[in-house]
Each structure stands twice: as structure tokens, then as C-alpha cells.
């Protein structure tokens, strides 16, 4: 044996017991099995922790100075299209009438809401419980885009083909640019709050199903709090009000890809009215009041360090061997 080998053998920290002084027992074998199982469990746990994604949330003042933001919406309202108008009014005093810039398609109320009633969510949706990589995967899927009829919905038709105004409903969808200030997106009947032919209260019905309501770039497969929700009016003259707080959000996955969107929280308020005098000067309709929070959120996804994983793995295995 070389001098180096002799030196290394003398440095062995774990002295070996001569085989003539060893005795095999059933308790020793049982203990060995327990140690091996414990080792397998610890290795599996460390590997699972290493493979799992971790998320961190960072909060900062919103430094984005863009002046406009895209609003995406799609909903079905239980009223004929010619009786309604869609407008946006913001805090800067700017008002847009959207009737000519969006799609308003006549559908059968009975067929549309019969199919929709079995598809709506019982509560609000959201991506709060989703992992960042799942959000990226959903953002890449095309569930539906504005202007394309969603599967399962009644086909658009004309009022003449529907034949009965009591069975007429309206599918409203599109994407519009609004000023990035507090604003009010609203759907009202003609002659109420704005000019136009007066719509009698008996012809109004603001029961509606929201398929999509999002702010920023359109990612159709991402669920937002109001997506796929049904809201039923108990009266002809009624008002639905939604108070929406928008938070700019950036997702960064483990591959350093960025996805910029906007989350929002919403409170819903509904009040039926027996007649127009109960409105206190406010028109019946669907009102979505939105504000922009000054805080931006960055959700960052990452995996643990492979060096730290190797150190923990070696520590677990060597500790059990020593034991």
C-alpha cells in the first residue's frame, strides 16, 4: 500500500468493527429497515420541495404612465338591442358612446338564458389560487375572442327572426380604449339619463350574464372575478352597480417571462325599484364604476437553488448513515 493510501486510511473518521465482534439480530435488521425508510422519505421530501414552484409578491407604487387602458367585455342582457345604449364616462369629463364601436347582436332570450343558467359560476372567479406557470398556460389558450360566438350560446339573429320582443335579448361584446382614470361603464335604456326615444319601464329588464370583463390585454382563458356570472333582476326598473378596484399586476415565471395584466376586486350592489320615482334621479341600468389603485403588484415564481438542494440532501443522507 502506498504512503498516501496509508495516510488516508488513518484519517477514516468512522472506525470499523471487526466482523468477529459483530452479531446480527432481528432488532438490528428492523432498525436498518426503519433507517432506510426514513432516508427514502427525507430524500423524497427534499426532491418534492425542490421541484415545487415558490411565489413571492412584491408591491410598489405604480410607475406606469400610460394614458389609456383597454377594457374587454362580453355579456348578454335580457332586453332588445334597439332599446339600449352603452356609454363610458370618466373623471376627466370625457364621454364615449360605444354603440357604433362594439358588437350588439340580437339573440333569443329564452334559448340564451336557458343555456347560460347552467354554466354560470355560483361565486366570483379569479386567479389568486393559481400558480404563475398555470396563469401563463391559461393566457396562451384561446377560449374565446370578441366577435366570435362562444360555443353553446344561441346563434345571433335579427329581431324579425325572433318574432317576439318579449323573447328578445342582446349580446354585447367588444374591446374599447378608455382613459386611465376613474370611470363609469354603463348600459342604460334609451330616454333614461340620455336622449333618444323613451323606453317604457315595462319593456326594461336588466337581467344579464357576464361572460368576460377584464382590463388590459385580452387573455380570454384567464378567469376574472365577474366572468361567467349571472345576475337576475326581480323588477323591470332596477339598477345593478359594481364597484371595481383595479390593480396593475405583472407575473414573472421561472423562465423570466413577463405577463402584464390587471387584477381587480369588485363589490356588487343591486336595488330593485317598483317604479321610476324610486330611483331618486338615477337611471335604471347596469353600472360598472372602476378606479385604479396606485399600487402595482409583481408576482414572481422561482425554484429553490440546486446547490441548497444538494446540501440538504447530503445532510439528510449522511446524518442517517451516521445514526
PDB file of N, CA and C in Angstrom, residues 62 64 66-71 90-91 178-184 215-216 244-248 262-264 289-296:
ATOM      1  N   UNK A  62     -47.302  52.282  -8.549  1.00  0.00           N
ATOM      2  CA  UNK A  62     -47.471  52.090  -9.989  1.00  0.00           C
ATOM      3  C   UNK A  62     -46.791  53.231 -10.746  1.00  0.00           C
ATOM      4  N   UNK A  64     -46.344  53.187 -14.090  1.00  0.00           N
ATOM      5  CA  UNK A  64     -46.763  53.172 -15.496  1.00  0.00           C
ATOM      6  C   UNK A  64     -47.510  54.464 -15.816  1.00  0.00           C
ATOM      7  N   UNK A  66     -48.885  55.202 -18.805  1.00  0.00           N
ATOM      8  CA  UNK A  66     -49.758  55.113 -19.974  1.00  0.00           C
ATOM      9  C   UNK A  66     -51.075  55.838 -19.699  1.00  0.00           C
ATOM     10  N   UNK A  67     -51.608  56.483 -20.715  1.00  0.00           N
ATOM     11  CA  UNK A  67     -52.790  57.305 -20.552  1.00  0.00           C
ATOM     12  C   UNK A  67     -54.083  56.566 -20.850  1.00  0.00           C
ATOM     13  N   UNK A  68     -53.986  55.430 -21.539  1.00  0.00           N
ATOM     14  CA  UNK A  68     -55.188  54.688 -21.888  1.00  0.00           C
ATOM     15  C   UNK A  68     -55.059  53.227 -21.486  1.00  0.00           C
ATOM     16  N   UNK A  69     -56.197  52.583 -21.341  1.00  0.00           N
ATOM     17  CA  UNK A  69     -56.242  51.174 -20.971  1.00  0.00           C
ATOM     18  C   UNK A  69     -57.375  50.501 -21.733  1.00  0.00           C
ATOM     19  N   UNK A  70     -57.136  49.276 -22.132  1.00  0.00           N
ATOM     20  CA  UNK A  70     -58.150  48.526 -22.874  1.00  0.00           C
ATOM     21  C   UNK A  70     -59.117  47.848 -21.907  1.00  0.00           C
ATOM     22  N   UNK A  71     -60.404  47.957 -22.204  1.00  0.00           N
ATOM     23  CA  UNK A  71     -61.445  47.278 -21.441  1.00  0.00           C
ATOM     24  C   UNK A  71     -62.100  46.253 -22.354  1.00  0.00           C
ATOM     25  N   UNK A  90     -65.786  59.189 -17.823  1.00  0.00           N
ATOM     26  CA  UNK A  90     -64.676  59.119 -16.872  1.00  0.00           C
ATOM     27  C   UNK A  90     -64.516  60.423 -16.101  1.00  0.00           C
ATOM     28  N   UNK A  91     -63.581  60.400 -15.142  1.00  0.00           N
ATOM     29  CA  UNK A  91     -63.396  61.529 -14.235  1.00  0.00           C
ATOM     30  C   UNK A  91     -62.851  62.761 -14.929  1.00  0.00           C
ATOM     31  N   UNK A 178     -60.069  53.262 -22.921  1.00  0.00           N
ATOM     32  CA  UNK A 178     -60.586  54.303 -22.031  1.00  0.00           C
ATOM     33  C   UNK A 178     -59.400  55.012 -21.382  1.00  0.00           C
ATOM     34  N   UNK A 179     -59.640  56.223 -20.915  1.00  0.00           N
ATOM     35  CA  UNK A 179     -58.597  56.942 -20.184  1.00  0.00           C
ATOM     36  C   UNK A 179     -58.307  56.225 -18.874  1.00  0.00           C
ATOM     37  N   UNK A 180     -57.032  56.224 -18.482  1.00  0.00           N
ATOM     38  CA  UNK A 180     -56.639  55.528 -17.259  1.00  0.00           C
ATOM     39  C   UNK A 180     -56.912  56.405 -16.036  1.00  0.00           C
ATOM     40  N   UNK A 181     -58.176  56.715 -15.870  1.00  0.00           N
ATOM     41  CA  UNK A 181     -58.664  57.445 -14.698  1.00  0.00           C
ATOM     42  C   UNK A 181     -59.966  56.771 -14.276  1.00  0.00           C
ATOM     43  N   UNK A 182     -60.447  57.135 -13.105  1.00  0.00           N
ATOM     44  CA  UNK A 182     -61.696  56.563 -12.630  1.00  0.00           C
ATOM     45  C   UNK A 182     -62.805  56.820 -13.647  1.00  0.00           C
ATOM     46  N   UNK A 183     -63.658  55.821 -13.844  1.00  0.00           N
ATOM     47  CA  UNK A 183     -64.694  55.977 -14.852  1.00  0.00           C
ATOM     48  C   UNK A 183     -65.912  55.122 -14.557  1.00  0.00           C
ATOM     49  N   UNK A 184     -66.883  55.258 -15.435  1.00  0.00           N
ATOM     50  CA  UNK A 184     -68.156  54.553 -15.289  1.00  0.00           C
ATOM     51  C   UNK A 184     -68.559  53.975 -16.639  1.00  0.00           C
ATOM     52  N   UNK A 215     -59.492  44.027 -17.851  1.00  0.00           N
ATOM     53  CA  UNK A 215     -58.842  45.308 -18.122  1.00  0.00           C
ATOM     54  C   UNK A 215     -57.412  45.035 -18.574  1.00  0.00           C
ATOM     55  N   UNK A 216     -57.024  45.683 -19.669  1.00  0.00           N
ATOM     56  CA  UNK A 216     -55.695  45.459 -20.215  1.00  0.00           C
ATOM     57  C   UNK A 216     -55.745  44.502 -21.393  1.00  0.00           C
ATOM     58  N   UNK A 244     -65.492  48.569  -8.736  1.00  0.00           N
ATOM     59  CA  UNK A 244     -64.325  47.777  -9.141  1.00  0.00           C
ATOM     60  C   UNK A 244     -63.042  48.539  -8.827  1.00  0.00           C
ATOM     61  N   UNK A 245     -62.116  47.866  -8.132  1.00  0.00           N
ATOM     62  CA  UNK A 245     -60.784  48.423  -7.854  1.00  0.00           C
ATOM     63  C   UNK A 245     -59.755  47.641  -8.667  1.00  0.00           C
ATOM     64  N   UNK A 246     -59.046  48.342  -9.557  1.00  0.00           N
ATOM     65  CA  UNK A 246     -58.124  47.696 -10.500  1.00  0.00           C
ATOM     66  C   UNK A 246     -56.692  47.839  -9.994  1.00  0.00           C
ATOM     67  N   UNK A 247     -55.963  46.713  -9.985  1.00  0.00           N
ATOM     68  CA  UNK A 247     -54.572  46.696  -9.527  1.00  0.00           C
ATOM     69  C   UNK A 247     -53.686  46.184 -10.667  1.00  0.00           C
ATOM     70  N   UNK A 248     -52.776  46.999 -11.205  1.00  0.00           N
ATOM     71  CA  UNK A 248     -51.847  46.508 -12.234  1.00  0.00           C
ATOM     72  C   UNK A 248     -51.001  45.369 -11.678  1.00  0.00           C
ATOM     73  N   UNK A 262     -54.137  43.097 -15.396  1.00  0.00           N
ATOM     74  CA  UNK A 262     -54.722  43.869 -14.302  1.00  0.00           C
ATOM     75  C   UNK A 262     -55.708  42.984 -13.545  1.00  0.00           C
ATOM     76  N   UNK A 263     -55.463  42.815 -12.258  1.00  0.00           N
ATOM     77  CA  UNK A 263     -56.427  42.147 -11.407  1.00  0.00           C
ATOM     78  C   UNK A 263     -57.431  43.188 -10.893  1.00  0.00           C
ATOM     79  N   UNK A 264     -58.577  42.704 -10.451  1.00  0.00           N
ATOM     80  CA  UNK A 264     -59.498  43.642  -9.832  1.00  0.00           C
ATOM     81  C   UNK A 264     -60.334  42.953  -8.770  1.00  0.00           C
ATOM     82  N   UNK A 289     -68.526  50.888 -12.055  1.00  0.00           N
ATOM     83  CA  UNK A 289     -67.685  52.017 -11.648  1.00  0.00           C
ATOM     84  C   UNK A 289     -66.295  51.484 -11.292  1.00  0.00           C
ATOM     85  N   UNK A 290     -65.276  51.975 -11.967  1.00  0.00           N
ATOM     86  CA  UNK A 290     -63.922  51.457 -11.763  1.00  0.00           C
ATOM     87  C   UNK A 290     -62.967  52.569 -11.359  1.00  0.00           C
ATOM     88  N   UNK A 291     -62.023  52.203 -10.517  1.00  0.00           N
ATOM     89  CA  UNK A 291     -60.937  53.099 -10.112  1.00  0.00           C
ATOM     90  C   UNK A 291     -59.625  52.337 -10.233  1.00  0.00           C
ATOM     91  N   UNK A 292     -58.525  53.071 -10.364  1.00  0.00           N
ATOM     92  CA  UNK A 292     -57.208  52.467 -10.496  1.00  0.00           C
ATOM     93  C   UNK A 292     -56.427  52.689  -9.202  1.00  0.00           C
ATOM     94  N   UNK A 293     -55.985  51.600  -8.605  1.00  0.00           N
ATOM     95  CA  UNK A 293     -55.174  51.708  -7.392  1.00  0.00           C
ATOM     96  C   UNK A 293     -53.776  52.197  -7.750  1.00  0.00           C
ATOM     97  N   UNK A 294     -53.142  52.882  -6.815  1.00  0.00           N
ATOM     98  CA  UNK A 294     -51.805  53.438  -7.068  1.00  0.00           C
ATOM     99  C   UNK A 294     -50.690  52.437  -6.804  1.00  0.00           C
ATOM    100  N   UNK A 295     -51.052  51.228  -6.362  1.00  0.00           N
ATOM    101  CA  UNK A 295     -50.059  50.192  -6.043  1.00  0.00           C
ATOM    102  C   UNK A 295     -50.052  49.149  -7.154  1.00  0.00           C
ATOM    103  N   UNK A 296     -48.845  48.777  -7.600  1.00  0.00           N
ATOM    104  CA  UNK A 296     -48.688  47.710  -8.590  1.00  0.00           C
ATOM    105  C   UNK A 296     -48.111  46.474  -7.904  1.00  0.00           C
TER     106      UNK A 296
END
